[in-house]
Coordinates of C-alpha atoms and ligand atoms in Angstrom, one line a residue:
Chain A
M1 CA 128.1 151.4 122.8
M2 CA 127.2 152.3 126.4
G3 CA 124.2 154.3 125.1
L4 CA 122.9 151.3 123.2
F5 CA 123.2 149.2 126.3
Y6 CA 121.3 151.8 128.3
M7 CA 118.6 151.9 125.6
L8 CA 118.1 148.3 125.0
V9 CA 119.0 146.4 128.1
F10 CA 119.3 148.4 131.3
P11 CA 117.5 150.5 132.3
G12 CA 116.0 150.5 128.8
F13 CA 113.7 148.2 126.9
I14 CA 114.4 144.8 128.4
F15 CA 114.5 145.8 132.0
L16 CA 111.4 148.0 131.7
S17 CA 109.5 145.2 129.9
V18 CA 110.3 142.7 132.6
F19 CA 109.5 145.1 135.4
G20 CA 106.3 146.2 133.6
M21 CA 105.1 142.6 133.3
A22 CA 106.0 141.9 136.9
A23 CA 104.0 145.0 137.9
E24 CA 101.0 143.9 135.8
Y25 CA 101.1 140.5 137.5
C26 CA 101.1 142.1 141.0
D27 CA 98.3 144.3 140.0
R28 CA 96.1 141.5 138.6
K29 CA 97.0 139.1 141.4
L30 CA 96.2 141.7 144.1
Y31 CA 93.0 142.6 142.3
A32 CA 92.0 138.9 142.2
R33 CA 92.9 138.3 145.9
L34 CA 90.8 141.3 146.9
Q35 CA 87.9 139.8 145.1
N36 CA 88.5 136.5 147.0
R37 CA 89.8 134.8 143.9
V38 CA 93.0 132.8 143.2
G39 CA 94.1 135.0 140.3
P40 CA 96.4 134.4 137.4
P41 CA 99.7 132.5 137.6
W42 CA 103.0 134.4 137.6
F43 CA 103.7 133.9 133.9
Q44 CA 100.4 135.3 132.8
P45 CA 101.5 138.7 131.4
L46 CA 104.4 137.0 129.5
A47 CA 102.1 134.3 128.1
D48 CA 99.6 137.0 127.0
F49 CA 102.4 139.0 125.3
I50 CA 103.9 136.0 123.4
K51 CA 100.4 134.9 122.3
L52 CA 99.5 138.3 121.0
V53 CA 102.8 138.7 119.2
S54 CA 102.4 135.3 117.5
K55 CA 98.9 136.0 116.3
E56 CA 97.7 137.1 112.8
E57 CA 97.8 140.9 112.3
I58 CA 94.7 142.4 110.8
I59 CA 94.6 145.9 109.5
P60 CA 91.1 147.2 108.7
E61 CA 90.5 148.1 105.0
E62 CA 89.4 151.6 105.8
A63 CA 92.3 152.3 108.2
N64 CA 95.4 154.2 107.4
P65 CA 98.0 151.4 107.5
S66 CA 101.1 153.4 108.4
M67 CA 99.4 155.5 111.1
F68 CA 97.7 152.4 112.4
K69 CA 101.0 150.5 112.7
I70 CA 103.2 153.3 114.0
M71 CA 101.1 154.3 117.0
P72 CA 101.9 151.4 119.3
V73 CA 105.6 151.8 118.6
L74 CA 105.4 155.5 119.4
A75 CA 103.6 154.8 122.7
L76 CA 106.3 152.3 123.7
T77 CA 109.3 154.5 122.8
A78 CA 107.9 157.6 124.5
T79 CA 107.4 155.8 127.8
I80 CA 110.8 154.2 127.6
T81 CA 112.5 157.6 126.8
A82 CA 110.7 159.2 129.8
F83 CA 112.3 156.7 132.2
F84 CA 115.8 157.9 131.4
Y85 CA 115.1 161.2 133.1
I86 CA 113.8 159.9 136.3
P87 CA 116.3 159.4 139.2
A88 CA 115.7 155.8 140.2
W89 CA 118.5 155.0 142.6
G90 CA 121.0 157.6 143.6
Y91 CA 120.4 161.3 143.3
K92 CA 121.1 161.5 139.6
A93 CA 119.0 160.3 136.7
L94 CA 120.8 158.7 133.7
Y95 CA 120.4 162.0 131.8
S96 CA 119.3 165.1 133.6
F97 CA 119.1 168.8 132.8
N98 CA 117.2 171.7 134.2
G99 CA 113.6 171.2 133.0
D100 CA 113.5 167.5 132.7
L101 CA 110.4 167.4 134.9
I102 CA 108.4 169.1 132.1
V103 CA 109.9 166.8 129.5
V104 CA 108.9 163.7 131.5
L105 CA 105.3 164.9 131.9
Y106 CA 105.2 165.7 128.2
L107 CA 106.6 162.3 127.2
L108 CA 104.0 160.7 129.4
T109 CA 101.2 162.6 127.5
I110 CA 102.3 161.0 124.2
P111 CA 100.8 157.6 124.9
T112 CA 97.4 159.2 125.4
L113 CA 97.8 161.0 122.1
T114 CA 98.7 157.8 120.4
F115 CA 95.6 156.1 121.8
F116 CA 93.6 158.9 120.3
L117 CA 95.3 158.8 116.9
G118 CA 95.3 155.0 116.7
G119 CA 91.6 154.9 117.6
W120 CA 90.8 157.7 115.2
Y121 CA 92.7 156.1 112.3
S122 CA 91.2 152.7 112.7
T123 CA 87.9 154.3 111.6
S124 CA 85.7 152.0 113.5
L125 CA 82.8 153.7 115.3
Y126 CA 83.6 152.2 118.7
S127 CA 87.3 153.2 118.4
K128 CA 86.3 156.7 117.4
I129 CA 84.1 157.1 120.5
G130 CA 86.9 155.7 122.6
A131 CA 89.4 158.0 121.0
V132 CA 87.4 161.1 121.7
R133 CA 86.8 160.0 125.3
A134 CA 90.6 159.5 125.7
L135 CA 91.2 163.0 124.6
T136 CA 88.4 164.4 126.8
Q137 CA 89.7 162.6 129.8
L138 CA 93.2 164.0 129.1
F139 CA 92.0 167.5 129.6
A140 CA 90.4 166.5 132.9
Y141 CA 93.3 164.7 134.7
E142 CA 96.3 166.5 133.1
V143 CA 95.7 169.8 134.9
P144 CA 95.6 168.4 138.5
L145 CA 98.5 166.1 137.8
L146 CA 100.6 168.9 136.5
M147 CA 99.8 171.3 139.3
S148 CA 100.3 168.7 142.1
I149 CA 103.7 167.7 140.6
L150 CA 104.8 171.3 140.1
A151 CA 104.1 172.3 143.7
P152 CA 107.0 170.3 145.2
A153 CA 109.2 171.6 142.3
L154 CA 108.2 175.1 143.3
L155 CA 109.3 174.5 146.8
A156 CA 112.6 172.9 145.8
N157 CA 113.2 175.8 143.4
S158 CA 114.2 173.7 140.5
W159 CA 112.7 172.1 137.4
S160 CA 115.1 169.2 137.5
L161 CA 114.0 165.9 139.0
S162 CA 117.4 165.2 140.4
E163 CA 117.6 168.6 142.1
I164 CA 114.2 168.1 143.6
A165 CA 115.2 164.7 145.0
K166 CA 118.3 166.2 146.4
F167 CA 116.4 169.1 148.0
Y168 CA 113.9 166.8 149.8
A169 CA 116.6 164.5 150.9
Q170 CA 118.3 167.4 152.6
H171 CA 115.0 168.8 154.1
P172 CA 112.9 165.8 154.9
V173 CA 110.4 167.8 157.0
Y174 CA 109.0 169.4 153.8
W175 CA 108.0 166.1 152.5
F176 CA 105.1 166.0 155.0
F177 CA 103.5 169.0 153.4
N178 CA 103.3 167.4 150.0
L179 CA 101.0 164.5 151.0
L180 CA 98.0 166.2 149.6
G181 CA 99.7 166.5 146.2
F182 CA 100.7 162.9 146.4
A183 CA 97.1 161.8 146.8
I184 CA 96.0 164.1 144.0
S185 CA 98.7 162.9 141.6
M186 CA 97.9 159.3 142.5
I187 CA 94.3 159.8 141.5
S188 CA 95.3 161.6 138.3
L189 CA 97.7 158.8 137.5
L190 CA 94.8 156.4 137.6
G191 CA 93.2 158.5 134.9
K192 CA 96.4 158.6 132.8
L193 CA 96.7 154.8 132.9
E194 CA 93.0 154.4 132.2
K195 CA 92.5 152.1 135.2
V196 CA 89.1 151.3 136.5
P197 CA 87.3 154.3 137.9
F198 CA 88.6 156.2 134.9
D199 CA 88.7 153.5 132.2
I200 CA 86.1 155.3 130.3
P201 CA 88.0 155.3 126.9
E202 CA 88.3 151.5 127.0
A203 CA 85.1 150.5 128.7
E204 CA 84.8 147.0 127.4
T205 CA 81.3 146.5 128.6
E206 CA 79.8 149.6 126.8
I207 CA 82.0 150.5 123.8
V208 CA 83.5 147.1 123.1
G209 CA 87.1 147.9 123.5
G210 CA 87.2 151.6 122.9
T211 CA 90.4 152.8 121.3
F212 CA 91.8 149.3 120.9
T213 CA 88.7 147.8 119.2
E214 CA 90.4 147.3 115.9
Y215 CA 93.8 146.4 117.3
G216 CA 94.8 142.8 117.5
G217 CA 97.9 140.6 117.5
K218 CA 101.3 142.3 117.6
L219 CA 100.1 145.8 117.7
L220 CA 97.8 145.2 120.6
G221 CA 100.7 143.4 122.4
L222 CA 102.9 146.5 121.9
F223 CA 100.1 148.8 123.2
R224 CA 99.7 146.6 126.3
L225 CA 103.4 146.6 126.9
G226 CA 103.5 150.4 126.5
I227 CA 100.7 150.7 129.1
D228 CA 102.6 148.5 131.5
I229 CA 105.7 150.5 131.1
E230 CA 103.7 153.7 131.4
A231 CA 102.5 152.5 134.8
I232 CA 106.1 151.9 135.9
V233 CA 107.3 155.3 134.6
G234 CA 104.4 157.1 136.2
S235 CA 104.9 155.4 139.5
A236 CA 108.6 156.0 139.4
L237 CA 107.9 159.7 138.7
L238 CA 105.6 159.9 141.8
A239 CA 108.2 158.0 143.8
A240 CA 110.9 160.4 142.8
V241 CA 109.0 163.5 143.5
F242 CA 107.0 162.5 146.6
L243 CA 109.0 159.7 148.2
P244 CA 112.6 160.8 148.0
F245 CA 114.0 158.7 150.8
G246 CA 117.2 156.7 151.0
L247 CA 118.6 157.9 147.8
G248 CA 122.2 157.8 149.0
L249 CA 122.2 154.0 149.6
P250 CA 124.8 151.7 147.8
P251 CA 123.7 150.5 144.3
V252 CA 122.0 147.2 145.2
A253 CA 120.1 148.4 148.2
G254 CA 119.1 151.6 146.5
F255 CA 117.8 149.6 143.5
L256 CA 115.7 147.3 145.8
L257 CA 114.3 150.4 147.6
F258 CA 113.4 151.9 144.3
V259 CA 111.6 148.7 143.2
L260 CA 109.8 148.7 146.6
K261 CA 108.6 152.3 146.2
V262 CA 107.3 151.7 142.7
M263 CA 105.6 148.5 143.7
G264 CA 104.0 150.4 146.7
V265 CA 102.5 153.0 144.3
I266 CA 101.3 150.2 141.9
C267 CA 99.7 148.2 144.7
T268 CA 97.9 151.4 146.0
L269 CA 96.6 152.0 142.5
S270 CA 95.3 148.4 142.2
I271 CA 93.5 148.7 145.6
L272 CA 91.9 151.9 144.3
R273 CA 90.8 150.2 141.2
T274 CA 89.2 147.4 143.1
I275 CA 87.1 149.5 145.4
F276 CA 85.7 151.9 142.7
A277 CA 83.4 151.3 139.8
R278 CA 83.6 153.1 136.4
L279 CA 82.4 156.7 136.3
R280 CA 80.7 158.4 133.4
I281 CA 82.8 160.8 131.4
D282 CA 80.8 163.8 132.7
Q283 CA 81.2 162.7 136.3
M284 CA 84.9 162.3 135.8
M285 CA 85.2 165.8 134.3
A286 CA 83.2 167.3 137.2
F287 CA 85.3 165.4 139.7
C288 CA 88.6 166.5 138.2
W289 CA 87.7 170.1 137.7
K290 CA 85.6 170.7 140.8
V291 CA 87.5 168.6 143.4
L292 CA 91.0 167.7 142.2
A293 CA 92.0 171.0 140.6
P294 CA 91.0 173.2 143.6
L295 CA 92.8 170.7 145.9
A296 CA 95.9 171.0 143.7
F297 CA 95.6 174.8 144.1
V298 CA 95.6 174.3 147.8
Q299 CA 98.8 172.3 147.5
L300 CA 100.3 175.0 145.4
F301 CA 99.4 177.6 148.1
I302 CA 100.8 175.5 150.9
D303 CA 104.1 175.3 149.1
L304 CA 104.1 179.0 148.3
I305 CA 103.6 179.8 151.9
L306 CA 106.3 177.5 153.0
K307 CA 108.6 179.1 150.5
W308 CA 107.8 182.5 152.0
I309 CA 108.1 181.4 155.6
P310 CA 110.8 178.7 155.6
L311 CA 110.7 176.2 158.4
K312 CA 113.6 176.3 160.8
Chain B
M1 CA 112.4 126.5 115.2
G2 CA 111.3 123.7 117.6
L3 CA 111.8 125.8 120.7
V4 CA 110.1 128.9 119.4
H5 CA 107.2 126.7 118.3
K6 CA 106.9 125.1 121.7
I7 CA 106.9 128.5 123.5
V8 CA 104.2 129.8 121.2
T9 CA 102.0 126.8 121.7
W10 CA 102.5 127.1 125.5
S11 CA 101.5 130.7 125.4
R12 CA 98.4 130.0 123.4
I13 CA 97.3 127.3 125.9
K14 CA 98.0 129.6 128.9
S15 CA 96.2 132.6 127.6
P16 CA 92.9 132.0 125.8
W17 CA 90.9 135.1 125.5
I18 CA 87.2 134.5 124.8
I19 CA 84.4 136.3 123.2
H20 CA 80.8 135.3 123.9
F21 CA 78.2 135.4 121.2
N22 CA 74.6 134.4 121.4
T23 CA 73.5 132.9 118.1
G24 CA 69.9 132.4 119.1
A25 CA 69.9 130.7 122.5
C26 CA 67.0 130.7 124.8
N27 CA 69.2 132.8 127.2
A28 CA 69.7 130.0 129.7
C29 CA 73.0 129.0 128.2
D30 CA 74.1 132.7 128.2
I31 CA 73.4 133.0 131.9
E32 CA 75.4 129.9 132.6
I33 CA 78.3 131.3 130.5
V34 CA 78.1 134.6 132.4
A35 CA 78.0 132.6 135.7
A36 CA 81.2 130.9 134.6
L37 CA 82.9 134.3 134.3
T38 CA 82.1 135.4 137.9
P39 CA 84.7 135.4 140.6
R40 CA 83.1 132.3 142.1
Y41 CA 84.6 130.2 139.3
D42 CA 87.6 132.4 138.8
I43 CA 88.6 131.5 135.2
E44 CA 91.5 133.9 135.3
R45 CA 93.3 131.0 137.0
F46 CA 93.6 129.5 133.5
G47 CA 94.4 132.8 131.9
I48 CA 91.0 133.1 130.4
Q49 CA 89.7 136.6 130.0
L50 CA 86.5 137.9 128.5
K51 CA 87.1 140.4 125.7
G52 CA 84.6 142.7 124.0
T53 CA 85.9 142.7 120.5
P54 CA 86.5 139.7 118.1
R55 CA 89.9 141.2 117.2
H56 CA 91.3 140.5 120.7
A57 CA 89.7 137.0 121.1
D58 CA 91.1 133.6 120.4
V59 CA 88.0 131.5 121.3
L60 CA 84.5 132.2 120.1
V61 CA 82.0 130.9 122.7
C62 CA 78.7 130.4 120.9
S63 CA 75.4 129.5 122.5
G64 CA 72.2 128.4 120.9
P65 CA 71.1 127.2 117.5
V66 CA 72.0 129.4 114.4
T67 CA 69.0 131.3 113.3
K68 CA 68.6 132.3 109.7
Q69 CA 69.0 135.9 110.7
I70 CA 72.2 135.5 112.7
K71 CA 73.9 133.3 110.2
C72 CA 75.7 136.0 108.2
R73 CA 76.6 137.9 111.4
L74 CA 78.1 134.8 112.9
K75 CA 80.2 134.3 109.8
R76 CA 81.3 137.9 109.9
I77 CA 82.3 137.8 113.6
Y78 CA 84.2 134.6 112.9
D79 CA 86.1 136.3 110.0
Q80 CA 87.0 139.3 112.1
M81 CA 88.9 137.1 114.5
P82 CA 92.7 136.8 113.8
E83 CA 94.2 133.4 113.3
P84 CA 94.6 131.0 115.1
K85 CA 91.0 130.9 116.4
F86 CA 88.8 128.3 117.9
V87 CA 85.0 127.9 118.3
V88 CA 83.3 126.3 121.3
A89 CA 79.6 125.4 121.0
V90 CA 77.9 125.6 124.4
G91 CA 74.6 123.8 125.0
T92 CA 72.8 121.1 123.1
C93 CA 71.3 123.6 120.7
A94 CA 74.7 124.9 119.7
C95 CA 75.9 121.3 119.2
S96 CA 73.0 120.1 117.0
G97 CA 70.1 122.5 117.0
G98 CA 68.5 120.7 120.0
V99 CA 64.9 121.4 120.6
F100 CA 64.9 124.1 118.0
D101 CA 66.1 121.8 115.2
G102 CA 63.7 121.8 112.3
C103 CA 62.1 125.1 113.1
Y104 CA 61.2 127.3 110.2
N105 CA 63.6 130.1 111.4
V106 CA 66.5 127.9 112.5
E107 CA 69.5 126.7 110.4
S108 CA 70.8 124.0 112.8
G109 CA 73.9 123.6 114.9
I110 CA 76.9 126.0 114.8
D111 CA 79.0 123.5 112.9
K112 CA 76.8 123.9 109.8
V113 CA 78.1 127.4 109.5
I114 CA 81.6 127.6 110.9
P115 CA 84.1 124.9 112.0
V116 CA 83.7 124.0 115.7
S117 CA 86.6 122.8 117.8
A118 CA 84.7 121.7 121.0
Y119 CA 81.2 120.7 121.8
I120 CA 79.8 121.2 125.3
P121 CA 76.4 119.4 125.7
G122 CA 73.8 120.2 128.4
C123 CA 70.5 122.1 128.5
P124 CA 71.8 124.4 129.8
A125 CA 75.5 123.5 130.1
S126 CA 76.7 124.1 133.7
P127 CA 79.6 126.6 134.3
K128 CA 81.7 123.7 135.4
A129 CA 81.1 121.9 132.2
I130 CA 81.9 125.0 130.2
I131 CA 85.2 125.5 132.0
D132 CA 86.0 121.8 131.6
G133 CA 85.2 122.0 127.9
V134 CA 87.6 125.0 127.3
V135 CA 90.4 123.3 129.3
K136 CA 89.9 120.1 127.3
L137 CA 90.1 122.0 124.1
L138 CA 93.4 123.5 125.2
T139 CA 94.9 120.3 126.4
G140 CA 93.7 118.6 123.2
L141 CA 95.6 121.4 121.3
E142 CA 98.7 120.5 123.2
A143 CA 98.3 116.8 122.3
K144 CA 97.8 117.6 118.7
E145 CA 100.9 119.7 118.6
A146 CA 102.9 116.8 120.2
K147 CA 101.5 114.4 117.6
A148 CA 102.4 116.7 114.7
K149 CA 106.0 116.7 115.8
Ligands
LIG401 S1 70.7 124.1 125.1 FE1 68.8 124.4 126.3 S2 69.4 126.2 127.7 FE2 70.8 126.2 126.0 S3 70.0 127.5 124.5 FE3 69.3 125.4 124.0 S4 67.3 125.3 125.0 FE4 68.3 127.0 125.9

């Protein structure tokens, strides 16, 4: 009974949907304000979602109907599952075990794979191009993201997110040395969420809608909700690994602090997306492999040295 | 049922996603449509977003007279959009054929090929007129829903 409540209401589906839509609103409003516009009203993501859900559903004749339909659901479930392993308020996640860091990163990769498969199975030319780009991009940002998140874990001597949070709460000085990793993972997260400098797989102005070209109605609504929740989960992951402050607070204050941290990450992401323009896929590959990956190595070395010579 | 229906109508009015299609315009109307999409006019206030693919769109914004070549393509794009869908004809040409009416290569206005929900006259129609037209279409939708009840 309790498990069902966790899954569906809090902190599961309903809470994450509301939070995801609120985050999408903040993102779009901030983006508009930075462009000197008024921006959308507060209910915009909700109206978009209801409208999409109430629209006709079209499945292309050539597409594989079951694969086409199951991909958005898979993307949504994977991101919601990932959230259960992230310590949001308090030191402990809802479910935690040694190695949940890897599981969360793995679960966050699934949406990208569903974009690829969904695009591939819709058999339209544009969605195929988008699908291949999504996969190519995955290989570029995933390595720096993984390395920059593993570096703090290395220092904390644990693969469990709750343990990492506990370690940094006890040794707050070390937090300062992970700032480089924080910046790298933030940029990689932009790639994961396919936001503007790295929105190459979607690229509405060149390949129509990329992976989502053939998706419409309910399925598109689910995909969009999945992406919103992925943004929340990704930001919560970064907040848990790189900003582990004030975790011992009482429930309500701790919860507010958590929301504040996630919103901070999301707002930084939307500022980044305002000031950059879309890159080409080869530029993105070069940037990720030649700049981000070596920097992530530097972060790893810093943490290794710190482990070797502990601070007093 | 009544409440659900109301919510759905509300969401449709608050979030119209458009797709722009040039059916043979002289390009002036297209430039005005693109101008209406710029931050200067900020149509995201009304929830309007430009989409690249007909599958995502609710409103097909057409400009120009329908030429003989584009006729079947226009029909195909229209068929690719999921229901409920609306068509807005921008510019005098799109409304009636305008100066191109009667040309050997021109079919006439958009409404000869697909059903049109709103006409926006002008040569070219100004961005303000286009936004006004789309908003009137949506409020008209609301009134129609109210009358149907
Ligand atoms: S209405 Fe005027 S501006 Fe628009 S396409 Fe026709 S001739 Fe060109």
